PDB file of C-alpha atoms and ligand atoms in Angstrom:
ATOM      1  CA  UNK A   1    -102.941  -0.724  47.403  1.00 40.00           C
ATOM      2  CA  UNK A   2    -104.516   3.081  47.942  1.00 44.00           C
ATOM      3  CA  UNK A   3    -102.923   5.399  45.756  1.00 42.00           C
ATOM      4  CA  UNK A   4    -101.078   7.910  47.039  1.00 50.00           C
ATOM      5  CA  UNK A   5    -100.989  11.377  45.573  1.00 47.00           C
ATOM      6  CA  UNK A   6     -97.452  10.785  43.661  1.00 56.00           C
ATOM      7  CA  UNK A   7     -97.679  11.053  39.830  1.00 83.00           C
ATOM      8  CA  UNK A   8     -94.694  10.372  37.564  1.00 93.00           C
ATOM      9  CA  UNK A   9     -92.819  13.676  35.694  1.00 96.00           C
ATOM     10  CA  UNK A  10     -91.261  13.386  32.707  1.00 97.00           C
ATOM     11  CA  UNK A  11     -87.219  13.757  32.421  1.00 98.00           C
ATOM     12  CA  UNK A  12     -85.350  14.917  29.499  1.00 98.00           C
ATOM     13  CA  UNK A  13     -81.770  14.915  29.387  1.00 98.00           C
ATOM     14  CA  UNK A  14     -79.662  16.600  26.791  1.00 98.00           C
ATOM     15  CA  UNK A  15     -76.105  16.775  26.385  1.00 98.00           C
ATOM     16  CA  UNK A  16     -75.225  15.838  29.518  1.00 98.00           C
ATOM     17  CA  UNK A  17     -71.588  16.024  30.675  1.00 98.00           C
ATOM     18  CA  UNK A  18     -69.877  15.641  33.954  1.00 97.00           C
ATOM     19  CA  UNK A  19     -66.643  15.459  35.911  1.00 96.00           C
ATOM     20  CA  UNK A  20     -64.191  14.659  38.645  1.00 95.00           C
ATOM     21  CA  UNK A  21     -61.993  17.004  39.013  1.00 89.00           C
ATOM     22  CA  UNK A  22     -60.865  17.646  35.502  1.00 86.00           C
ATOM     23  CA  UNK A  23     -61.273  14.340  34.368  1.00 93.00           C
ATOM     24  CA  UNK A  24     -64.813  14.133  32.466  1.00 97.00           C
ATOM     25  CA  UNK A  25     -66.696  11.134  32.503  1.00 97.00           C
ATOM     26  CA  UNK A  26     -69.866  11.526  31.092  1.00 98.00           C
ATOM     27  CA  UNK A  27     -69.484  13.125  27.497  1.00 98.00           C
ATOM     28  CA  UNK A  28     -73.065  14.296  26.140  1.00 98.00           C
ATOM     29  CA  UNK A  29     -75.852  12.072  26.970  1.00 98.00           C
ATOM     30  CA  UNK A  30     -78.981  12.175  25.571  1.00 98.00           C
ATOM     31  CA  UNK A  31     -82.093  10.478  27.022  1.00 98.00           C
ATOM     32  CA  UNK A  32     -85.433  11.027  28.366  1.00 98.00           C
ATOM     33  CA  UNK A  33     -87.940   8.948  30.598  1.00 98.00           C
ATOM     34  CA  UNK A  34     -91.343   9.599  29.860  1.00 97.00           C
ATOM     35  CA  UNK A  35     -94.019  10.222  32.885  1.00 96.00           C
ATOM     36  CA  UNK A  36     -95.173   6.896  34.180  1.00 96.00           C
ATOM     37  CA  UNK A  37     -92.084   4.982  32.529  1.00 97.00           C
ATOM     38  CA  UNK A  38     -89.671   2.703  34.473  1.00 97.00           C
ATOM     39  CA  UNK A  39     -86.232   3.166  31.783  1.00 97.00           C
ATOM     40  CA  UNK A  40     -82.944   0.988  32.906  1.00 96.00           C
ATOM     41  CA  UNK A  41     -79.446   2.262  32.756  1.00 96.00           C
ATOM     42  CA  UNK A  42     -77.067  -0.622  31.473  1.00 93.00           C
ATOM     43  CA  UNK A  43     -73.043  -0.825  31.452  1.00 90.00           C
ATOM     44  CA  UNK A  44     -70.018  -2.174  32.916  1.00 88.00           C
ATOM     45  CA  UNK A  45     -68.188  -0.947  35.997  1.00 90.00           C
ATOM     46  CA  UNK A  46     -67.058   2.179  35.233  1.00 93.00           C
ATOM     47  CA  UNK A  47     -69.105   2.929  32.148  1.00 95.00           C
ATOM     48  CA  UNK A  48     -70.646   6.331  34.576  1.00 97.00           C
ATOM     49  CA  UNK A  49     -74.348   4.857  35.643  1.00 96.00           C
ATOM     50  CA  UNK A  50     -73.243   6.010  39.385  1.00 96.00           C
ATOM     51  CA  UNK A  51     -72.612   9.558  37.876  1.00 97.00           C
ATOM     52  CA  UNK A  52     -75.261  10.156  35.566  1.00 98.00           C
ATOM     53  CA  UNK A  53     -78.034   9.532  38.429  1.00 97.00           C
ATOM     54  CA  UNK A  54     -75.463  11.612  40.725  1.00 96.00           C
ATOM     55  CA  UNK A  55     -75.105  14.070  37.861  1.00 96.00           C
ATOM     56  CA  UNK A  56     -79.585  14.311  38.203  1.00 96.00           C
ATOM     57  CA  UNK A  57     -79.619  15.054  41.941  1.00 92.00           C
ATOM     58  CA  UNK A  58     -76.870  17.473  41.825  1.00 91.00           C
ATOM     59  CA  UNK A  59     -73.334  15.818  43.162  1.00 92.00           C
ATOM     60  CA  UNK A  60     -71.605  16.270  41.098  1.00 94.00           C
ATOM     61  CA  UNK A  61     -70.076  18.921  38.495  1.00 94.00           C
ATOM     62  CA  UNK A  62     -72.331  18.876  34.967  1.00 96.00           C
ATOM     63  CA  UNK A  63     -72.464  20.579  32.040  1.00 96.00           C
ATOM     64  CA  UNK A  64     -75.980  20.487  29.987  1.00 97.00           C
ATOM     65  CA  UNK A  65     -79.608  20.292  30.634  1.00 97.00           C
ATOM     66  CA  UNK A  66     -82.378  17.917  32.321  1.00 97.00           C
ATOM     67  CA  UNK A  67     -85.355  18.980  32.410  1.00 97.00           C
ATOM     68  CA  UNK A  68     -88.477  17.744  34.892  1.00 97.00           C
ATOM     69  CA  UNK A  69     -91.750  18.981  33.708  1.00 96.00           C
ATOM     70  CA  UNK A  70     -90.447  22.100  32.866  1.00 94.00           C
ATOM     71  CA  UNK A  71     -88.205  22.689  35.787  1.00 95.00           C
ATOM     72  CA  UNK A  72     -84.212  22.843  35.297  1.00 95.00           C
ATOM     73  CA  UNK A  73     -82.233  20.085  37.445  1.00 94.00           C
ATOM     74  CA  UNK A  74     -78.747  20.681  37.077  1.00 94.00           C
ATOM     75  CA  UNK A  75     -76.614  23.052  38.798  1.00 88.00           C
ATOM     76  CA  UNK A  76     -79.052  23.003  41.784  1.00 88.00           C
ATOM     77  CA  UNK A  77     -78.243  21.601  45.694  1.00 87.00           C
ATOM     78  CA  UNK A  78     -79.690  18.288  46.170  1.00 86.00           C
ATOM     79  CA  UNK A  79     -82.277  19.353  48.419  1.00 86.00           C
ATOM     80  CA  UNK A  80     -83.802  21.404  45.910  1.00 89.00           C
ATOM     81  CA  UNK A  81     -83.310  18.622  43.260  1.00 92.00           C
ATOM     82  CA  UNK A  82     -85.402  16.321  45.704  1.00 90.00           C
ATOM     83  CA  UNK A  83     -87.872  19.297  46.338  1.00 90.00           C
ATOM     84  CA  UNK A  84     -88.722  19.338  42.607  1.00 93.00           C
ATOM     85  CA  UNK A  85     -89.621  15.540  42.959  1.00 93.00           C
ATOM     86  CA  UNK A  86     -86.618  13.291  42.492  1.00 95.00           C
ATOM     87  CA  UNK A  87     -85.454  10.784  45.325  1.00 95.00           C
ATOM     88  CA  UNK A  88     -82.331   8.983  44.576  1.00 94.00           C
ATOM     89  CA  UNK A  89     -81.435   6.000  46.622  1.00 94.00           C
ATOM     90  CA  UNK A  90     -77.471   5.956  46.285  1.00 91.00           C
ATOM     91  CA  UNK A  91     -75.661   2.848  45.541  1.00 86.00           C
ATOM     92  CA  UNK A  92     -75.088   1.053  49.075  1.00 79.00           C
ATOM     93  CA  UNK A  93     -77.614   1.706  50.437  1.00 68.00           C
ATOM     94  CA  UNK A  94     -79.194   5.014  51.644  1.00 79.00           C
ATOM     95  CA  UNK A  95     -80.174   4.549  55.271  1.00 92.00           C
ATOM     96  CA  UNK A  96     -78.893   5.825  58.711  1.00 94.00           C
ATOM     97  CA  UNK A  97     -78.179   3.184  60.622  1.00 94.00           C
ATOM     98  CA  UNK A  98     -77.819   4.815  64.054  1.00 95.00           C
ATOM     99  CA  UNK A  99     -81.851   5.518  63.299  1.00 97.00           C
ATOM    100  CA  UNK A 100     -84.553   3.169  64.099  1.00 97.00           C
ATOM    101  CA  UNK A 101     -86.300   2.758  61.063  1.00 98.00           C
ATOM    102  CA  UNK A 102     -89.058   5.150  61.836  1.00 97.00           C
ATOM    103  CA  UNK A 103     -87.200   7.519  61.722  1.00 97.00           C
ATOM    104  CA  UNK A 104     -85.391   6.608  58.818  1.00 97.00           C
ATOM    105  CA  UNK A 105     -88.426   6.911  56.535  1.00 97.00           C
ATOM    106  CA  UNK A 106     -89.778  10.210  58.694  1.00 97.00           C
ATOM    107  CA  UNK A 107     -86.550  11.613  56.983  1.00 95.00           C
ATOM    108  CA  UNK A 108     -87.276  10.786  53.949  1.00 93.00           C
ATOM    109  CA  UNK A 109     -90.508  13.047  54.413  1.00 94.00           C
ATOM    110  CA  UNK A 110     -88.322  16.024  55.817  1.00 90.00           C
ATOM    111  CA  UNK A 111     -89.606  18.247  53.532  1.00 89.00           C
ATOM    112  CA  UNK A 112     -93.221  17.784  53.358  1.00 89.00           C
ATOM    113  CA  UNK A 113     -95.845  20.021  55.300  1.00 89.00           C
ATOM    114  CA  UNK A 114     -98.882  17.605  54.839  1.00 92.00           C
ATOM    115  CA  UNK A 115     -98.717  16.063  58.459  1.00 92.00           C
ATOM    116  CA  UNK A 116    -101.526  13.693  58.010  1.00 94.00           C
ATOM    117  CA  UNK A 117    -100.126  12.698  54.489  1.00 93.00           C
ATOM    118  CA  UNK A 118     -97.058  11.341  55.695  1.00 96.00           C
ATOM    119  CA  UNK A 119     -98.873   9.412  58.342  1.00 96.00           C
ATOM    120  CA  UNK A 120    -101.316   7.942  55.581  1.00 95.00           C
ATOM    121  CA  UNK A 121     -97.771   6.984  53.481  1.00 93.00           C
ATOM    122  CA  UNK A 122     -96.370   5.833  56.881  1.00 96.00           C
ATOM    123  CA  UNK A 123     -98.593   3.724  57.646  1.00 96.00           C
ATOM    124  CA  UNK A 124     -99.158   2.590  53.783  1.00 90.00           C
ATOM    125  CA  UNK A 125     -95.526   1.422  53.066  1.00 89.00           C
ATOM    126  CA  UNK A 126     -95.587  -0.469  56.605  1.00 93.00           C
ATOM    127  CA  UNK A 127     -98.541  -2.380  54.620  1.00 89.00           C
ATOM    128  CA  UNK A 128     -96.263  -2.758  51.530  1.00 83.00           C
ATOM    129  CA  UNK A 129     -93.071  -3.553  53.328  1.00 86.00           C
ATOM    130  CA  UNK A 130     -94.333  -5.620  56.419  1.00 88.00           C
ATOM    131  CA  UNK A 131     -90.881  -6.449  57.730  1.00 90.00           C
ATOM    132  CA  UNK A 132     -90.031  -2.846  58.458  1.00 94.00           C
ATOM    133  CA  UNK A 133     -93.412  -2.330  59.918  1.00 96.00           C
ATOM    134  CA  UNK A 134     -91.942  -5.076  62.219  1.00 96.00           C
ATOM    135  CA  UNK A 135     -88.482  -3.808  63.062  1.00 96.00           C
ATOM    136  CA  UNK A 136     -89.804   0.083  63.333  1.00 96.00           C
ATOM    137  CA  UNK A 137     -88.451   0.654  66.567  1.00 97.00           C
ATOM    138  CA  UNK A 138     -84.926  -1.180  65.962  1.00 96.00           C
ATOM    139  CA  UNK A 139     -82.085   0.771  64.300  1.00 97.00           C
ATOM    140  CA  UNK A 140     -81.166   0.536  60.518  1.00 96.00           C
ATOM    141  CA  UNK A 141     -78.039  -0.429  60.946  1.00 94.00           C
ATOM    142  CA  UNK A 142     -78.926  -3.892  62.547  1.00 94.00           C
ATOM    143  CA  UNK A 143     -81.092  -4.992  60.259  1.00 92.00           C
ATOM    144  CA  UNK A 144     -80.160  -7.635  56.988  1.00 88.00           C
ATOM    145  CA  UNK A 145     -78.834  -6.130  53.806  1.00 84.00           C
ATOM    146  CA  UNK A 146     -82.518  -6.482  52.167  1.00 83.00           C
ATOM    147  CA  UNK A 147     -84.606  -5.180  55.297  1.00 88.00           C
ATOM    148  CA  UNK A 148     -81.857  -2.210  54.585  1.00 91.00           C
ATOM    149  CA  UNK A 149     -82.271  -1.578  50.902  1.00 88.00           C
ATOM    150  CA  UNK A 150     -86.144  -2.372  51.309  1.00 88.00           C
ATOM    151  CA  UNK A 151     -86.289   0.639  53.941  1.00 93.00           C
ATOM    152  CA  UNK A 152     -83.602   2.883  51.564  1.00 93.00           C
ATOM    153  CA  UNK A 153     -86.683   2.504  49.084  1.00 90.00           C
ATOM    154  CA  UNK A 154     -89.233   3.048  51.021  1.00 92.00           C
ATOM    155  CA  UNK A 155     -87.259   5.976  52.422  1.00 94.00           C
ATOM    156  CA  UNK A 156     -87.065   7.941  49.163  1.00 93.00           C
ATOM    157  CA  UNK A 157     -90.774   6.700  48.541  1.00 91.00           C
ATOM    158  CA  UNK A 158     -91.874   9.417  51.792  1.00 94.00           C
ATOM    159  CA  UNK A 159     -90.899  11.893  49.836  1.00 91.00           C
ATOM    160  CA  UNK A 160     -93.271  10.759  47.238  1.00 90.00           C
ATOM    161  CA  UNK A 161     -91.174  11.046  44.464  1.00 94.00           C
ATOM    162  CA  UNK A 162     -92.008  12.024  41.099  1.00 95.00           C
ATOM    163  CA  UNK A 163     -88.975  10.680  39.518  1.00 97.00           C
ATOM    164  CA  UNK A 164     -87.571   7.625  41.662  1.00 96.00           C
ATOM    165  CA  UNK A 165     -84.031   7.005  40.833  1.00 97.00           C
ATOM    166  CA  UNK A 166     -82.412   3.720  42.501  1.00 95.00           C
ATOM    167  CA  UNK A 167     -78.232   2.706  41.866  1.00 95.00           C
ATOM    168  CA  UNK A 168     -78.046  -1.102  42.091  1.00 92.00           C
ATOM    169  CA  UNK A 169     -81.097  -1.935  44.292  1.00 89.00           C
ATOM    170  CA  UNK A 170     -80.111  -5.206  44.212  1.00 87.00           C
ATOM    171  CA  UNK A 171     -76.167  -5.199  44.942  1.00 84.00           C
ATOM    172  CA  UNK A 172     -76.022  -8.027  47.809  1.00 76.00           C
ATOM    173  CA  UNK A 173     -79.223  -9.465  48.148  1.00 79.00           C
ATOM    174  CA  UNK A 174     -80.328 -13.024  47.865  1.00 80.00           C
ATOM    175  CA  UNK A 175     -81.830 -13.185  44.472  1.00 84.00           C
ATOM    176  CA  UNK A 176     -85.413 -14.038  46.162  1.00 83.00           C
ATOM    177  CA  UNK A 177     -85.436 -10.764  47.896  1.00 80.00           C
ATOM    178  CA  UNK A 178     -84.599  -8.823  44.644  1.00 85.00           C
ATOM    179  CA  UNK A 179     -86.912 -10.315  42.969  1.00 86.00           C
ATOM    180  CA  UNK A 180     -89.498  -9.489  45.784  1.00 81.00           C
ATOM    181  CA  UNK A 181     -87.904  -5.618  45.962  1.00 83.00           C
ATOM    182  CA  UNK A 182     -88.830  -5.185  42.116  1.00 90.00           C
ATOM    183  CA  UNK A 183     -92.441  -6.875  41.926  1.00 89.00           C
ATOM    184  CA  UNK A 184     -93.065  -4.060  44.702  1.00 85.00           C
ATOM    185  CA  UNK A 185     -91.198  -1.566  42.289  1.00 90.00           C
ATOM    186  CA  UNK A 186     -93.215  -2.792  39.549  1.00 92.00           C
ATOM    187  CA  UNK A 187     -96.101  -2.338  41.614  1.00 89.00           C
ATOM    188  CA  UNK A 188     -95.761   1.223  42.647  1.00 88.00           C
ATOM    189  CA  UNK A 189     -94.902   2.016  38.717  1.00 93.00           C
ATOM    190  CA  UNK A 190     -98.232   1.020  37.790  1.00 92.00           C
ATOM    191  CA  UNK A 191    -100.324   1.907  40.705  1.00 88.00           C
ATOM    192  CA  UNK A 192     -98.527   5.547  41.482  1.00 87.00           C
ATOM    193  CA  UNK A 193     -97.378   5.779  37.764  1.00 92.00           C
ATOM    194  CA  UNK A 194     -94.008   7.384  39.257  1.00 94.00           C
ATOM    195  CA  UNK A 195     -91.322   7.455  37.076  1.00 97.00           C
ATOM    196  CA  UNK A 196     -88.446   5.136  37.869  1.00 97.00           C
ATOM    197  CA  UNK A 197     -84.570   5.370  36.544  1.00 98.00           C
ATOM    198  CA  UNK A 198     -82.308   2.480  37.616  1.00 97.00           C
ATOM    199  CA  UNK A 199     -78.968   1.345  37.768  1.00 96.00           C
ATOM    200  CA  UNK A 200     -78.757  -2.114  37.776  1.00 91.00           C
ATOM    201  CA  UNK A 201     -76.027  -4.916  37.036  1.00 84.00           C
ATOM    202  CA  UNK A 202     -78.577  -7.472  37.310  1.00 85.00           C
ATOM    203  CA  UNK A 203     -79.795  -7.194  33.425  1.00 85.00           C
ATOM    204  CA  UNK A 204     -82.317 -10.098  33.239  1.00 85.00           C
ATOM    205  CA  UNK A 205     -84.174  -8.883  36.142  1.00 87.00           C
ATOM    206  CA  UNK A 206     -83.957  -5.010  35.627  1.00 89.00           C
ATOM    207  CA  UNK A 207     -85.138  -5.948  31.662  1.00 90.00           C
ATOM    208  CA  UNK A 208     -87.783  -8.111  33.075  1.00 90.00           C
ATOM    209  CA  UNK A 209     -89.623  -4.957  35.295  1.00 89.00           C
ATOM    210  CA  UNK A 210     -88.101  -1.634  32.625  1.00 95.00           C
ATOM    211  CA  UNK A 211     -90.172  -0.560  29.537  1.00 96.00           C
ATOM    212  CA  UNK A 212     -87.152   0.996  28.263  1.00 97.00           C
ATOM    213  CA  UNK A 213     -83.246   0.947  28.338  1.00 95.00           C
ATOM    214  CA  UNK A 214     -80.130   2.715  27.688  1.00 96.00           C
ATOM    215  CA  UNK A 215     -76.627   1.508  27.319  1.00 93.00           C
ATOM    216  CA  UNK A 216     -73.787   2.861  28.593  1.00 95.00           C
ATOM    217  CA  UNK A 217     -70.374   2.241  27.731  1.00 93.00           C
ATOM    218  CA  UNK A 218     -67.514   4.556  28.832  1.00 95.00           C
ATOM    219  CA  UNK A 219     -69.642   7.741  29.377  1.00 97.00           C
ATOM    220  CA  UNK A 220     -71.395   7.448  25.865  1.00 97.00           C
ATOM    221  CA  UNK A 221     -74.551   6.101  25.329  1.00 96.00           C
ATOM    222  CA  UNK A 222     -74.524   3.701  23.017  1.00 92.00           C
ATOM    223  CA  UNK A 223     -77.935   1.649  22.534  1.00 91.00           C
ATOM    224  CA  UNK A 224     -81.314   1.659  23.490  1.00 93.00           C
ATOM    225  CA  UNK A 225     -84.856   0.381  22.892  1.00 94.00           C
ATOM    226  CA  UNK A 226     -87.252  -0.988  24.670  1.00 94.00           C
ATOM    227  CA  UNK A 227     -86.635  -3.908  27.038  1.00 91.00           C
ATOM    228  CA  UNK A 228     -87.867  -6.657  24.880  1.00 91.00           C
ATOM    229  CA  UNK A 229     -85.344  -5.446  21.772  1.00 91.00           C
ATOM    230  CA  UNK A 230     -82.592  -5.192  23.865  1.00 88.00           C
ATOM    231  CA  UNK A 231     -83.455  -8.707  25.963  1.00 86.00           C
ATOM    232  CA  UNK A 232     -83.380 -10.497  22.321  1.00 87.00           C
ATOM    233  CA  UNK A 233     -80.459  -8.580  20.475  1.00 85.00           C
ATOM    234  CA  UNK A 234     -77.900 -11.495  21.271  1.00 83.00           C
ATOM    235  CA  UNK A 235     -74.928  -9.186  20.000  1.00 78.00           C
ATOM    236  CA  UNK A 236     -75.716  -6.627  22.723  1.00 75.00           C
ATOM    237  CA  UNK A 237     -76.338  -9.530  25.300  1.00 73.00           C
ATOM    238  CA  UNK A 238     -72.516 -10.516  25.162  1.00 75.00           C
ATOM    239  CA  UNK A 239     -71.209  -7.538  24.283  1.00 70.00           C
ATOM    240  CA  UNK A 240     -72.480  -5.485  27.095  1.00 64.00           C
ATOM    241  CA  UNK A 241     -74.931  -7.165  28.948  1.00 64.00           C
ATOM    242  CA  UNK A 242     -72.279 -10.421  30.132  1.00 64.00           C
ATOM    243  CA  UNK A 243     -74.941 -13.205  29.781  1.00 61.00           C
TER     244      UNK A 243
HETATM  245  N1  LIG B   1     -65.422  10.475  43.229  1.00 93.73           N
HETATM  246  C1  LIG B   1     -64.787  10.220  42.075  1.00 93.73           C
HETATM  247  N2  LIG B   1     -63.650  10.865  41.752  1.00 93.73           N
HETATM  248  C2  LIG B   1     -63.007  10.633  40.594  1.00 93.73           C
HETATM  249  N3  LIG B   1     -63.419   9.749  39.664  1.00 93.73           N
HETATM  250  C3  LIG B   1     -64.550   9.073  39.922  1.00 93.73           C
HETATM  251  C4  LIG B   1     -65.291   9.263  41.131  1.00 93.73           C
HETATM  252  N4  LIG B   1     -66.368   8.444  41.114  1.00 93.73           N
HETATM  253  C5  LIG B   1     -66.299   7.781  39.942  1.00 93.73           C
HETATM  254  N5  LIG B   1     -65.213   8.146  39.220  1.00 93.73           N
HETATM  255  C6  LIG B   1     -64.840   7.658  37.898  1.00 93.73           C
HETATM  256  O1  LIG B   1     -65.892   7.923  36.992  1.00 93.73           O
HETATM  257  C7  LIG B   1     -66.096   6.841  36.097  1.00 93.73           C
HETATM  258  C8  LIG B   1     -67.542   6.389  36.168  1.00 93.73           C
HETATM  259  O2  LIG B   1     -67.803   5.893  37.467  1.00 93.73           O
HETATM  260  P1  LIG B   1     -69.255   5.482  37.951  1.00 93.73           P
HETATM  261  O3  LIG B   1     -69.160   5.221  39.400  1.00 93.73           O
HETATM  262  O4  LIG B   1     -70.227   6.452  37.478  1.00 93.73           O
HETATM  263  O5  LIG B   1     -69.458   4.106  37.137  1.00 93.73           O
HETATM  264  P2  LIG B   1     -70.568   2.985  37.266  1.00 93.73           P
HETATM  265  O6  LIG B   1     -71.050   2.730  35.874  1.00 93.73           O
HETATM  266  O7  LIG B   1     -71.557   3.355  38.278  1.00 93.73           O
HETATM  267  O8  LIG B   1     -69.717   1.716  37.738  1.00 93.73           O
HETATM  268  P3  LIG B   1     -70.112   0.498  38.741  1.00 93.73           P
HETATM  269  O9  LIG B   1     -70.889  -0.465  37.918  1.00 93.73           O
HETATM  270  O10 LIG B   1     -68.783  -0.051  39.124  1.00 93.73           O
HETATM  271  O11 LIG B   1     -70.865   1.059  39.894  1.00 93.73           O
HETATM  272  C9  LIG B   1     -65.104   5.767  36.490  1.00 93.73           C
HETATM  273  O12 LIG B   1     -64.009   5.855  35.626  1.00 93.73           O
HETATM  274  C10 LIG B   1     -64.707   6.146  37.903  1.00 93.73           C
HETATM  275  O13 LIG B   1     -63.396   5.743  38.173  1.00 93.73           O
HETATM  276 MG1  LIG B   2     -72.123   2.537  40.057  1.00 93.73          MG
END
């Protein structure tokens, strides 16, 4: 794989707090992800995963810092969040489906000048994702839940990402196509070095690709270590984890 120009920024998140309305759901996180890392957001339904990466790319209301190299994140629109690097792919996918799929990832470049750089990506993530490279003509919306959420990645990839932040990548695919989906992620984390923060229910798997993770239980954070502690902490397994 060429590398691309992409490097990975480091995040740090203090006191982080955010809300609906005037119900607050995430009360004071703490957490960082170093340049280069790929850190794992645990928790049950509800426990505010969903908010903290919407919290990042500035949806929702937030009290607190995060910090990306240097430059202040919250309390900005989301297209300057995603101009100072970060690319969140939403939960359920992030792609337009009255677009072909061209066009879905020439959005995802919408705010790049460097013409022949986003034909160089184009034409790289065709080689890394062959089935879109296939289907570029045909709309989003027609294609299989995986050729979607493969294309919602490489999507937020054309923006070439410093921080990549995904919500549930793997929420209704076969579990041979998430598997596939994160050997690419792993890929690009060690060939780009681009920072990664995920959402994902599927523990084992997310565990298996992270260096790091957090907890999350009812907007708190509430563990972390690296993936190997929390994979063999058999308390934390059941307790949070559900396997
Ligand atoms: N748009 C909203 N308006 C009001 N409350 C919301 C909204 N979105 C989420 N919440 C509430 O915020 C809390 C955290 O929700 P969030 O979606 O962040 O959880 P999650 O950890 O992503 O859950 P899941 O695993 O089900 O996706 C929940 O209590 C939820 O009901
Ligand atoms: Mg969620």
């Amino acid at each position: 794989m060429t590398a691309l120009a992409a490097s990975g920024a480091r995040l740090e998140v203090s006191a982080l707090h955010a809300s609906y309305g005037s119900g607050e759901v995430l009360h004071g996180l703490d957490f960082h992800v170093e340049a280069g890392e790929a850190v794992v957001l645990l928790g049950a339904n509800g426990a505010g995963k969903t908010t903290t990466l919407r919290a990042l790319s500035g949806m929702v209301r937030t009290r607190g810092s995060a910090v990306l190299d240097g430059q202040r994140l919250l309390g900005r629109p989301v297209d300057h969040t995603v101009r100072l690097g970060v690319a969140h792919v939403p939960q359920g996918r992030g792609v337009f489906g009255e677009l072909t799929v061209e066009e879905n990832l020439r959005a995802g470049a919408y705010l790049r000048r460097d013409r022949a750089g986003v034909e160089t990506d184009l034409a790289h993530w065709y080689e890394v994702f062959p089935r879109l490279a296939e289907r570029r003509t045909q709309q989003a919306g027609g294609m299989s839940g995986g050729e979607q959420q493969m294309l919602a990645v490489a999507r937020a990839l054309m923006s070439r990402p410093r921080l990549l932040m995904l919500d549930e990548p793997s929420l209704g695919l076969a579990r041979i196509i998430t598997r596939r989906l994160f050997d690419q992620l792993g890929e690009i984390n060690r060939e780009q070095g681009t920072s990664m923060l995920i959402v994902e229910q599927n523990a084992e798997l997310a565990l298996a690709f992270a260096h790091r993770a957090y907890v999350l239980e009812s907007g708190r954070l509430v563990r972390t270590g690296t993936a190997a502690e929390v994979r063999a902490d058999d308390g934390l397994r059941r307790a949070y984890l559900g396997y």
